[in-house]
CSV table of C-alpha atoms in Angstrom, one decimal:
chain,number,residue,atom,x,y,z
U,18,UNK,CA,-127.5,-110.9,-40.0
U,19,UNK,CA,-130.7,-109.6,-38.5
U,20,UNK,CA,-131.3,-106.1,-37.3
U,21,UNK,CA,-134.0,-104.6,-35.2
U,22,UNK,CA,-137.0,-103.1,-37.1
U,23,UNK,CA,-136.0,-99.6,-35.7
U,24,UNK,CA,-133.2,-99.6,-38.1
U,25,UNK,CA,-135.5,-99.8,-41.0
U,26,UNK,CA,-137.9,-97.3,-39.5
U,27,UNK,CA,-135.2,-94.8,-39.2
U,28,UNK,CA,-133.6,-95.4,-42.6
U,29,UNK,CA,-133.1,-92.1,-44.4
U,30,UNK,CA,-134.2,-90.0,-41.4
U,31,UNK,CA,-130.7,-89.2,-40.1
U,32,UNK,CA,-127.8,-87.5,-42.0
U,33,UNK,CA,-129.8,-87.9,-45.4
U,34,UNK,CA,-131.8,-85.0,-44.3
U,35,UNK,CA,-128.6,-82.9,-44.4
U,36,UNK,CA,-127.4,-83.4,-47.8
U,37,UNK,CA,-126.7,-79.8,-48.5
U,38,UNK,CA,-124.7,-79.4,-45.3
U,39,UNK,CA,-122.7,-82.4,-46.2
U,40,UNK,CA,-122.2,-81.3,-49.7
U,41,UNK,CA,-121.1,-77.7,-48.7
U,42,UNK,CA,-118.5,-79.1,-46.1
U,43,UNK,CA,-117.2,-81.4,-48.8
U,44,UNK,CA,-116.7,-78.7,-51.2
U,45,UNK,CA,-115.2,-76.4,-48.5
U,46,UNK,CA,-112.7,-79.2,-47.7
U,47,UNK,CA,-111.6,-79.2,-51.5
U,48,UNK,CA,-110.7,-75.5,-51.1
U,49,UNK,CA,-113.9,-73.8,-52.2
U,50,UNK,CA,-115.2,-70.8,-50.2
U,51,UNK,CA,-118.6,-71.6,-49.4
U,52,UNK,CA,-121.3,-69.3,-47.9
U,53,UNK,CA,-122.9,-72.1,-45.7
U,54,UNK,CA,-126.3,-70.9,-44.7
U,55,UNK,CA,-127.7,-74.5,-43.7
U,56,UNK,CA,-127.3,-75.0,-40.0
U,57,UNK,CA,-128.8,-73.1,-37.1
U,58,UNK,CA,-125.4,-72.4,-35.3
U,59,UNK,CA,-125.3,-69.2,-33.1
U,60,UNK,CA,-123.4,-66.3,-34.6
U,61,UNK,CA,-121.1,-65.9,-31.7
U,62,UNK,CA,-118.7,-68.3,-29.8
U,63,UNK,CA,-119.8,-69.6,-26.4
U,64,UNK,CA,-119.2,-67.0,-23.9
U,65,UNK,CA,-115.9,-67.2,-22.2
U,66,UNK,CA,-117.5,-66.8,-18.8
U,67,UNK,CA,-119.4,-70.2,-19.3
U,68,UNK,CA,-116.2,-72.0,-20.5
U,69,UNK,CA,-114.2,-70.6,-17.6
U,70,UNK,CA,-117.0,-71.9,-15.2
U,71,UNK,CA,-116.7,-75.4,-16.9
U,72,UNK,CA,-112.9,-75.3,-16.7
U,73,UNK,CA,-112.9,-74.1,-13.0
U,74,UNK,CA,-115.4,-76.8,-12.2
U,75,UNK,CA,-113.3,-79.6,-13.7
U,76,UNK,CA,-110.1,-78.4,-12.1
U,77,UNK,CA,-112.0,-78.5,-8.9
U,78,UNK,CA,-112.8,-82.0,-9.2
U,79,UNK,CA,-116.4,-82.0,-10.6
U,80,UNK,CA,-115.5,-84.8,-13.1
U,81,UNK,CA,-117.2,-87.7,-11.3
U,82,UNK,CA,-120.5,-89.5,-11.8
U,83,UNK,CA,-123.7,-87.6,-11.6
U,84,UNK,CA,-127.1,-88.8,-10.7
U,85,UNK,CA,-129.8,-89.5,-13.4
U,86,UNK,CA,-132.1,-86.6,-12.7
U,87,UNK,CA,-129.4,-83.8,-12.6
U,88,UNK,CA,-127.2,-81.9,-10.4
U,89,UNK,CA,-128.9,-80.0,-7.6
U,90,UNK,CA,-127.5,-76.7,-8.5
U,91,UNK,CA,-128.8,-77.0,-12.1
U,92,UNK,CA,-132.1,-78.3,-10.7
U,93,UNK,CA,-132.3,-75.5,-8.4
U,94,UNK,CA,-131.6,-72.9,-11.3
U,95,UNK,CA,-134.2,-74.6,-13.5
U,96,UNK,CA,-136.8,-74.4,-10.8
U,97,UNK,CA,-136.1,-70.7,-10.1
U,98,UNK,CA,-136.2,-69.9,-13.9
U,99,UNK,CA,-139.6,-71.6,-14.6
U,100,UNK,CA,-141.0,-70.3,-11.4
U,101,UNK,CA,-140.3,-66.9,-12.3
U,102,UNK,CA,-141.4,-67.0,-16.0
U,103,UNK,CA,-144.6,-69.0,-15.3
U,104,UNK,CA,-145.5,-67.0,-12.1
U,105,UNK,CA,-146.2,-70.2,-9.9
U,106,UNK,CA,-143.8,-72.5,-8.2
U,107,UNK,CA,-142.2,-75.3,-10.4
U,108,UNK,CA,-140.6,-77.7,-8.1
U,109,UNK,CA,-137.1,-79.4,-8.7
U,110,UNK,CA,-139.0,-82.7,-9.0
U,111,UNK,CA,-140.4,-81.7,-12.3
U,112,UNK,CA,-137.1,-81.7,-14.2
U,113,UNK,CA,-134.8,-84.2,-15.9
U,114,UNK,CA,-131.4,-83.0,-17.2
U,115,UNK,CA,-130.1,-84.5,-20.4
U,116,UNK,CA,-127.5,-83.9,-23.2
U,117,UNK,CA,-129.5,-81.3,-25.2
U,118,UNK,CA,-132.9,-81.0,-26.6
U,119,UNK,CA,-132.6,-83.9,-29.1
U,120,UNK,CA,-131.8,-86.5,-26.2
U,121,UNK,CA,-134.6,-85.0,-24.1
U,122,UNK,CA,-137.2,-85.5,-26.8
U,123,UNK,CA,-135.9,-89.1,-27.4
U,124,UNK,CA,-136.5,-89.8,-23.7
U,125,UNK,CA,-140.0,-88.1,-23.6
U,126,UNK,CA,-141.2,-90.1,-26.7
U,127,UNK,CA,-139.8,-93.3,-25.3
U,128,UNK,CA,-141.6,-92.7,-22.1
U,129,UNK,CA,-144.9,-91.7,-23.6
U,130,UNK,CA,-145.3,-93.9,-26.7
U,131,UNK,CA,-145.1,-97.5,-27.8
U,132,UNK,CA,-145.7,-99.3,-31.1
U,133,UNK,CA,-149.2,-98.6,-32.6
U,134,UNK,CA,-149.4,-95.1,-31.0
U,135,UNK,CA,-149.7,-91.9,-33.1
U,136,UNK,CA,-148.2,-88.6,-32.6
U,137,UNK,CA,-149.8,-85.5,-34.3
U,138,UNK,CA,-147.2,-82.7,-35.4
U,139,UNK,CA,-147.0,-80.0,-37.9
U,140,UNK,CA,-145.6,-80.2,-41.4
U,141,UNK,CA,-143.1,-78.6,-42.1
U,142,UNK,CA,-141.2,-79.9,-39.1
U,143,UNK,CA,-137.7,-79.9,-37.9
U,144,UNK,CA,-135.6,-82.6,-39.6
U,145,UNK,CA,-135.2,-85.1,-36.9
U,146,UNK,CA,-138.7,-85.1,-35.6
U,147,UNK,CA,-139.9,-88.0,-37.6
U,148,UNK,CA,-137.2,-90.0,-36.6
U,149,UNK,CA,-137.5,-89.1,-32.9
U,150,UNK,CA,-141.2,-90.2,-33.0
U,151,UNK,CA,-140.5,-93.4,-35.0
U,152,UNK,CA,-137.7,-94.5,-32.6
U,153,UNK,CA,-140.4,-94.9,-30.0
U,154,UNK,CA,-142.4,-97.1,-32.2
U,155,UNK,CA,-145.1,-94.6,-32.6
U,156,UNK,CA,-146.3,-93.1,-36.2
U,157,UNK,CA,-145.9,-89.5,-36.9
U,158,UNK,CA,-149.3,-87.9,-38.3
U,159,UNK,CA,-148.5,-84.6,-40.1
U,160,UNK,CA,-151.0,-81.8,-40.2
U,161,UNK,CA,-150.2,-79.0,-42.7
U,162,UNK,CA,-149.1,-75.7,-41.4
U,163,UNK,CA,-150.3,-73.2,-43.9
U,164,UNK,CA,-148.5,-70.0,-44.8
U,165,UNK,CA,-152.0,-68.1,-44.7
U,166,UNK,CA,-152.3,-69.1,-41.0
U,167,UNK,CA,-148.8,-67.9,-40.2
U,168,UNK,CA,-147.5,-71.5,-40.1
U,169,UNK,CA,-149.3,-71.9,-36.8
U,170,UNK,CA,-150.7,-75.3,-35.8
U,171,UNK,CA,-154.6,-75.0,-35.7
U,172,UNK,CA,-156.5,-76.9,-33.2
U,173,UNK,CA,-159.2,-77.8,-35.5
U,174,UNK,CA,-156.7,-79.4,-37.9
U,175,UNK,CA,-155.2,-81.4,-35.0
U,176,UNK,CA,-158.6,-82.6,-33.8
U,177,UNK,CA,-159.5,-83.7,-37.3
U,178,UNK,CA,-156.5,-85.9,-37.4
U,179,UNK,CA,-157.1,-87.6,-33.9
U,180,UNK,CA,-157.8,-91.3,-33.9
U,181,UNK,CA,-158.2,-93.9,-31.2
U,182,UNK,CA,-154.4,-94.5,-31.4
U,183,UNK,CA,-153.4,-90.9,-30.9
U,184,UNK,CA,-151.3,-90.3,-27.8
U,185,UNK,CA,-149.3,-86.9,-28.2
U,186,UNK,CA,-149.8,-83.7,-29.8
U,187,UNK,CA,-146.0,-82.4,-30.5
U,188,UNK,CA,-145.7,-78.7,-30.6
U,189,UNK,CA,-142.6,-76.6,-31.5
U,190,UNK,CA,-142.9,-72.9,-30.5
U,191,UNK,CA,-141.1,-70.9,-31.7
U,192,UNK,CA,-141.0,-73.0,-34.7
U,193,UNK,CA,-138.1,-74.5,-36.9
U,194,UNK,CA,-138.1,-74.0,-39.8
U,195,UNK,CA,-140.7,-71.3,-40.1
U,196,UNK,CA,-140.0,-69.1,-37.1
U,197,UNK,CA,-143.7,-69.0,-36.1
U,198,UNK,CA,-144.8,-68.5,-32.5
U,199,UNK,CA,-147.9,-70.0,-31.1
U,200,UNK,CA,-150.1,-67.4,-29.5
U,201,UNK,CA,-151.8,-67.9,-26.1
U,202,UNK,CA,-155.2,-68.4,-27.9
U,203,UNK,CA,-153.6,-71.1,-30.0
U,204,UNK,CA,-152.2,-72.9,-26.9
U,205,UNK,CA,-155.5,-72.6,-25.2
U,206,UNK,CA,-157.3,-74.2,-28.1
U,207,UNK,CA,-154.7,-77.0,-28.5
U,208,UNK,CA,-154.9,-77.6,-24.7
U,209,UNK,CA,-158.5,-78.1,-24.7
U,210,UNK,CA,-158.2,-80.6,-27.6
U,211,UNK,CA,-155.6,-82.4,-25.6
U,212,UNK,CA,-157.7,-82.5,-22.5
U,213,UNK,CA,-160.9,-83.5,-24.4
U,214,UNK,CA,-159.2,-86.5,-25.9
U,215,UNK,CA,-157.0,-87.3,-22.9
U,216,UNK,CA,-153.7,-86.6,-24.8
U,217,UNK,CA,-150.3,-85.5,-23.9
U,218,UNK,CA,-148.8,-82.2,-25.2
U,219,UNK,CA,-145.0,-82.2,-25.8
U,220,UNK,CA,-143.4,-78.9,-26.8
U,221,UNK,CA,-139.9,-78.1,-28.1
U,222,UNK,CA,-139.1,-74.7,-26.9
U,223,UNK,CA,-135.5,-74.3,-27.6
U,224,UNK,CA,-135.9,-71.0,-29.5
U,225,UNK,CA,-137.9,-69.4,-26.7
U,226,UNK,CA,-135.4,-66.8,-26.0
U,227,UNK,CA,-134.7,-65.8,-29.6
U,228,UNK,CA,-137.9,-63.9,-30.5
U,229,UNK,CA,-137.5,-61.1,-33.1
U,230,UNK,CA,-138.7,-57.4,-32.8
U,231,UNK,CA,-139.9,-57.6,-29.1
U,232,UNK,CA,-142.4,-60.4,-29.9
U,233,UNK,CA,-143.7,-62.3,-26.9
U,234,UNK,CA,-143.2,-66.2,-26.8
U,235,UNK,CA,-145.6,-68.1,-24.7
U,236,UNK,CA,-144.7,-71.5,-23.3
U,237,UNK,CA,-147.0,-74.5,-23.5
U,238,UNK,CA,-146.7,-74.6,-19.8
U,239,UNK,CA,-148.0,-71.1,-19.2
U,240,UNK,CA,-151.6,-72.3,-18.5
U,241,UNK,CA,-151.8,-74.2,-15.4
U,242,UNK,CA,-155.0,-76.1,-16.5
U,243,UNK,CA,-152.8,-78.1,-18.8
U,244,UNK,CA,-149.6,-78.7,-16.8
U,245,UNK,CA,-150.5,-82.2,-15.7
U,246,UNK,CA,-150.4,-83.3,-19.4
U,247,UNK,CA,-147.6,-81.0,-20.8
U,248,UNK,CA,-143.8,-81.6,-21.2
U,249,UNK,CA,-141.6,-78.9,-22.4
U,250,UNK,CA,-138.1,-79.4,-23.6
U,251,UNK,CA,-135.2,-76.8,-24.0
U,252,UNK,CA,-131.5,-76.4,-23.9
U,253,UNK,CA,-128.7,-73.8,-23.9
U,254,UNK,CA,-127.5,-74.7,-27.3
U,255,UNK,CA,-129.2,-71.8,-29.1
U,256,UNK,CA,-129.8,-69.2,-26.3
U,257,UNK,CA,-126.3,-69.3,-24.8
U,258,UNK,CA,-124.3,-70.1,-28.0
U,259,UNK,CA,-123.4,-73.5,-26.6
U,260,UNK,CA,-124.5,-76.3,-29.0
U,261,UNK,CA,-121.4,-78.5,-28.7
U,262,UNK,CA,-121.8,-78.8,-24.8
U,263,UNK,CA,-125.0,-80.8,-25.1
U,264,UNK,CA,-126.9,-79.6,-22.1
U,265,UNK,CA,-130.7,-79.5,-22.1
U,266,UNK,CA,-133.8,-80.6,-20.0
U,267,UNK,CA,-137.3,-81.7,-20.0
U,268,UNK,CA,-139.8,-80.1,-17.6
U,269,UNK,CA,-143.1,-81.8,-17.0
U,270,UNK,CA,-145.3,-83.4,-14.3
U,271,UNK,CA,-143.4,-84.8,-11.2
U,272,UNK,CA,-145.0,-88.3,-12.0
U,273,UNK,CA,-143.7,-88.1,-15.5
U,274,UNK,CA,-140.1,-87.4,-14.3
U,275,UNK,CA,-140.3,-90.2,-11.7
U,276,UNK,CA,-141.5,-92.7,-14.2
U,277,UNK,CA,-139.1,-91.7,-16.9
U,278,UNK,CA,-136.0,-91.4,-14.5
U,279,UNK,CA,-135.2,-95.0,-14.9
U,280,UNK,CA,-135.2,-94.8,-18.5
U,281,UNK,CA,-132.9,-91.7,-18.5
U,282,UNK,CA,-130.6,-93.7,-16.3
U,283,UNK,CA,-130.7,-96.7,-18.4
U,284,UNK,CA,-129.6,-94.4,-21.4
U,285,UNK,CA,-126.7,-92.5,-19.8
U,286,UNK,CA,-127.1,-92.3,-15.9
U,287,UNK,CA,-126.4,-88.6,-15.7
U,288,UNK,CA,-124.7,-85.6,-17.3
U,289,UNK,CA,-121.3,-84.3,-16.6
U,290,UNK,CA,-121.3,-82.2,-13.4
U,291,UNK,CA,-118.9,-79.6,-14.8
U,292,UNK,CA,-121.3,-79.0,-17.6
U,293,UNK,CA,-124.2,-78.9,-15.2
U,294,UNK,CA,-122.4,-76.1,-13.4
U,295,UNK,CA,-121.9,-74.1,-16.6
U,296,UNK,CA,-125.7,-74.6,-17.4
U,297,UNK,CA,-126.8,-73.5,-14.1
U,298,UNK,CA,-124.9,-70.2,-14.4
U,299,UNK,CA,-126.4,-69.8,-17.9
U,300,UNK,CA,-129.9,-70.7,-16.8
U,301,UNK,CA,-129.7,-68.2,-13.9
U,302,UNK,CA,-128.4,-65.3,-16.0
U,303,UNK,CA,-130.6,-62.8,-18.1
U,304,UNK,CA,-131.1,-63.8,-21.6
U,305,UNK,CA,-129.0,-60.8,-23.0
U,306,UNK,CA,-126.9,-62.9,-25.4
U,307,UNK,CA,-130.1,-64.5,-26.9
U,308,UNK,CA,-131.6,-61.1,-27.3
U,309,UNK,CA,-128.5,-59.4,-29.1
U,310,UNK,CA,-128.4,-62.6,-31.3
U,311,UNK,CA,-132.1,-62.4,-32.2
U,312,UNK,CA,-131.8,-58.7,-33.0
U,313,UNK,CA,-129.0,-59.5,-35.5
U,314,UNK,CA,-130.9,-62.4,-37.0
U,315,UNK,CA,-134.0,-60.3,-37.4
U,316,UNK,CA,-132.1,-57.8,-39.4
U,317,UNK,CA,-130.6,-60.3,-41.6
U,318,UNK,CA,-134.1,-61.8,-42.3
U,319,UNK,CA,-135.0,-58.2,-43.5
U,320,UNK,CA,-131.8,-58.1,-45.7
U,321,UNK,CA,-133.0,-61.3,-47.3
U,322,UNK,CA,-136.4,-60.1,-47.8
U,323,UNK,CA,-135.4,-56.8,-49.3
U,324,UNK,CA,-132.9,-58.5,-51.7
U,325,UNK,CA,-135.1,-61.5,-52.8
U,326,UNK,CA,-138.7,-60.9,-52.2
U,327,UNK,CA,-140.5,-60.5,-55.7
U,328,UNK,CA,-137.4,-61.4,-57.7
U,329,UNK,CA,-138.1,-64.1,-60.3
U,330,UNK,CA,-141.3,-64.9,-58.5
U,331,UNK,CA,-139.6,-65.6,-55.2
U,332,UNK,CA,-141.3,-64.8,-51.9
U,333,UNK,CA,-139.7,-64.4,-48.5
U,334,UNK,CA,-141.4,-65.1,-45.3
U,335,UNK,CA,-140.0,-63.2,-42.2
U,336,UNK,CA,-139.7,-65.2,-39.1
U,337,UNK,CA,-141.1,-64.3,-35.7
U,338,UNK,CA,-138.2,-66.0,-33.9
U,339,UNK,CA,-135.3,-68.2,-34.4
U,340,UNK,CA,-132.5,-68.5,-36.8
U,341,UNK,CA,-134.0,-68.9,-40.2
U,342,UNK,CA,-136.0,-67.2,-43.0
U,343,UNK,CA,-138.1,-69.0,-45.7
U,344,UNK,CA,-137.8,-68.4,-49.5
U,345,UNK,CA,-140.7,-69.5,-51.5
U,346,UNK,CA,-139.1,-70.8,-54.9
U,347,UNK,CA,-142.2,-72.4,-56.3
U,348,UNK,CA,-142.5,-69.9,-59.1
U,349,UNK,CA,-139.0,-71.4,-60.1
U,350,UNK,CA,-139.0,-75.0,-59.1
U,351,UNK,CA,-140.9,-77.7,-57.2
U,352,UNK,CA,-137.7,-79.7,-56.6
U,353,UNK,CA,-136.0,-78.0,-53.7
U,354,UNK,CA,-133.3,-80.4,-53.4
U,355,UNK,CA,-132.3,-80.2,-57.0
U,356,UNK,CA,-132.6,-76.4,-56.9
U,357,UNK,CA,-130.4,-76.2,-53.8
U,358,UNK,CA,-127.8,-78.5,-55.0
U,359,UNK,CA,-127.5,-76.6,-58.3
U,360,UNK,CA,-127.3,-73.2,-56.3
U,361,UNK,CA,-124.5,-74.7,-54.4
U,362,UNK,CA,-122.7,-75.9,-57.4
U,363,UNK,CA,-123.1,-72.6,-59.4
U,364,UNK,CA,-122.8,-70.0,-56.7
U,365,UNK,CA,-121.0,-71.6,-53.7
U,366,UNK,CA,-124.1,-70.8,-51.5
U,367,UNK,CA,-125.5,-73.6,-49.4
U,368,UNK,CA,-129.1,-73.4,-48.1
U,369,UNK,CA,-131.5,-76.1,-46.9
U,370,UNK,CA,-134.0,-77.5,-49.3
U,371,UNK,CA,-137.5,-77.2,-47.8
U,372,UNK,CA,-138.0,-81.1,-48.6
U,373,UNK,CA,-135.7,-81.7,-45.6
U,374,UNK,CA,-138.6,-80.4,-43.4
U,375,UNK,CA,-141.7,-82.3,-44.7
U,376,UNK,CA,-143.8,-82.4,-47.9
U,377,UNK,CA,-145.5,-79.0,-47.1
U,378,UNK,CA,-142.2,-77.1,-47.7
U,379,UNK,CA,-141.4,-78.7,-50.9
U,380,UNK,CA,-140.7,-75.7,-53.4
U,381,UNK,CA,-139.1,-73.7,-50.5
U,382,UNK,CA,-135.7,-73.0,-49.2
U,383,UNK,CA,-134.7,-72.5,-45.4
U,384,UNK,CA,-131.9,-69.9,-45.1
U,385,UNK,CA,-129.8,-69.7,-41.9
U,386,UNK,CA,-129.3,-66.2,-40.2
U,387,UNK,CA,-126.1,-66.8,-38.6
U,388,UNK,CA,-123.6,-65.4,-41.3
U,389,UNK,CA,-122.5,-61.8,-41.1
U,390,UNK,CA,-124.7,-59.0,-42.5
U,391,UNK,CA,-122.1,-58.7,-45.4
U,392,UNK,CA,-122.1,-62.4,-46.2
U,393,UNK,CA,-125.8,-62.6,-46.0
U,394,UNK,CA,-126.1,-59.8,-48.4
U,395,UNK,CA,-123.5,-61.4,-50.7
U,396,UNK,CA,-125.3,-64.8,-50.5
U,397,UNK,CA,-128.5,-63.0,-51.5
U,398,UNK,CA,-126.8,-61.3,-54.5
U,399,UNK,CA,-125.7,-64.7,-55.6
U,400,UNK,CA,-129.1,-66.3,-55.1
U,401,UNK,CA,-130.8,-63.4,-57.0
U,402,UNK,CA,-128.5,-63.8,-60.0
U,403,UNK,CA,-128.9,-67.6,-60.0
U,404,UNK,CA,-132.8,-67.2,-59.8
U,405,UNK,CA,-132.9,-64.7,-62.5
U,406,UNK,CA,-130.8,-67.1,-64.9
U,407,UNK,CA,-132.8,-70.1,-63.7
U,408,UNK,CA,-136.0,-68.3,-65.2
U,409,UNK,CA,-134.4,-68.0,-68.5
């Protein structure tokens, strides 16, 4: 039987990226106690107040069809949130509500790109990005993010990669897996490149509320000079410890939302009203949960640095935001998948191999910061013992 070309284009870009997480769950199902530091899960359960809102909403009958743009209460809350943070009005007509950031990005690229187009993005990158771009028919063009530049995307590198086929500059700030935050001057330079070459800017900002040590995150929408070509996606999955509720949004020019709306409606025709009510409450609340989570995760990153940096040639890069720390194992191995699988088999510690995030992070590991301080320290002790034996 014949299949669409997209099935070939996405082969190997789905669950294959998460081989270590799959292996960890398999061993756990067999009765092993695994310290699983692979996935960026929040370290607390979804707040009971949000669950109660969703339940009350369901019980009151908010279980019918929604509209494709989003429930008015949520659109109002999003408009108020972005207007307050950007210091200028952001109308409700500039939002589309969707099930999580992943779906939002899928919609955005389907609306902006077609076969033959190119999308420039940083390498390393979140594991699903290549598939998101390719699903639109476009080709991802990777630009290396260098450790000596703080893993921040540089405008000069982007401009050097532009061709007549380039359609989008794809940003992720704060960045997964590196935790880097683009500075206002970075965003200004990238915006000028986008304007010079008439390109879209798409920015995944799901970790925006999870900055470490009072660092400041600036949205790609902050500069009004570029808002006519900028689309930002985010969700409550990380900031409000609600990944399973799949509630996110895209914010961009009103014309984009109008043109993309039929595509959104073709995909799913509206999210659940009771989840929209919960999300509206979350969006309207101060990000206290995210701040406390970020403080704990920043401390765990320091635990990892203090335990592993300099041991057997390993180097630890502290994140500026987000849920992960990076460990450079190039002094030990340039095959991060083999190293991580052997680490799991030997020590029952599961981490993500850098190769899952692009060629630039081969020889690195991504370590999640969502385990307790004690479990993080325990995992580090096991990694340290493994690395010292690995040298021998």
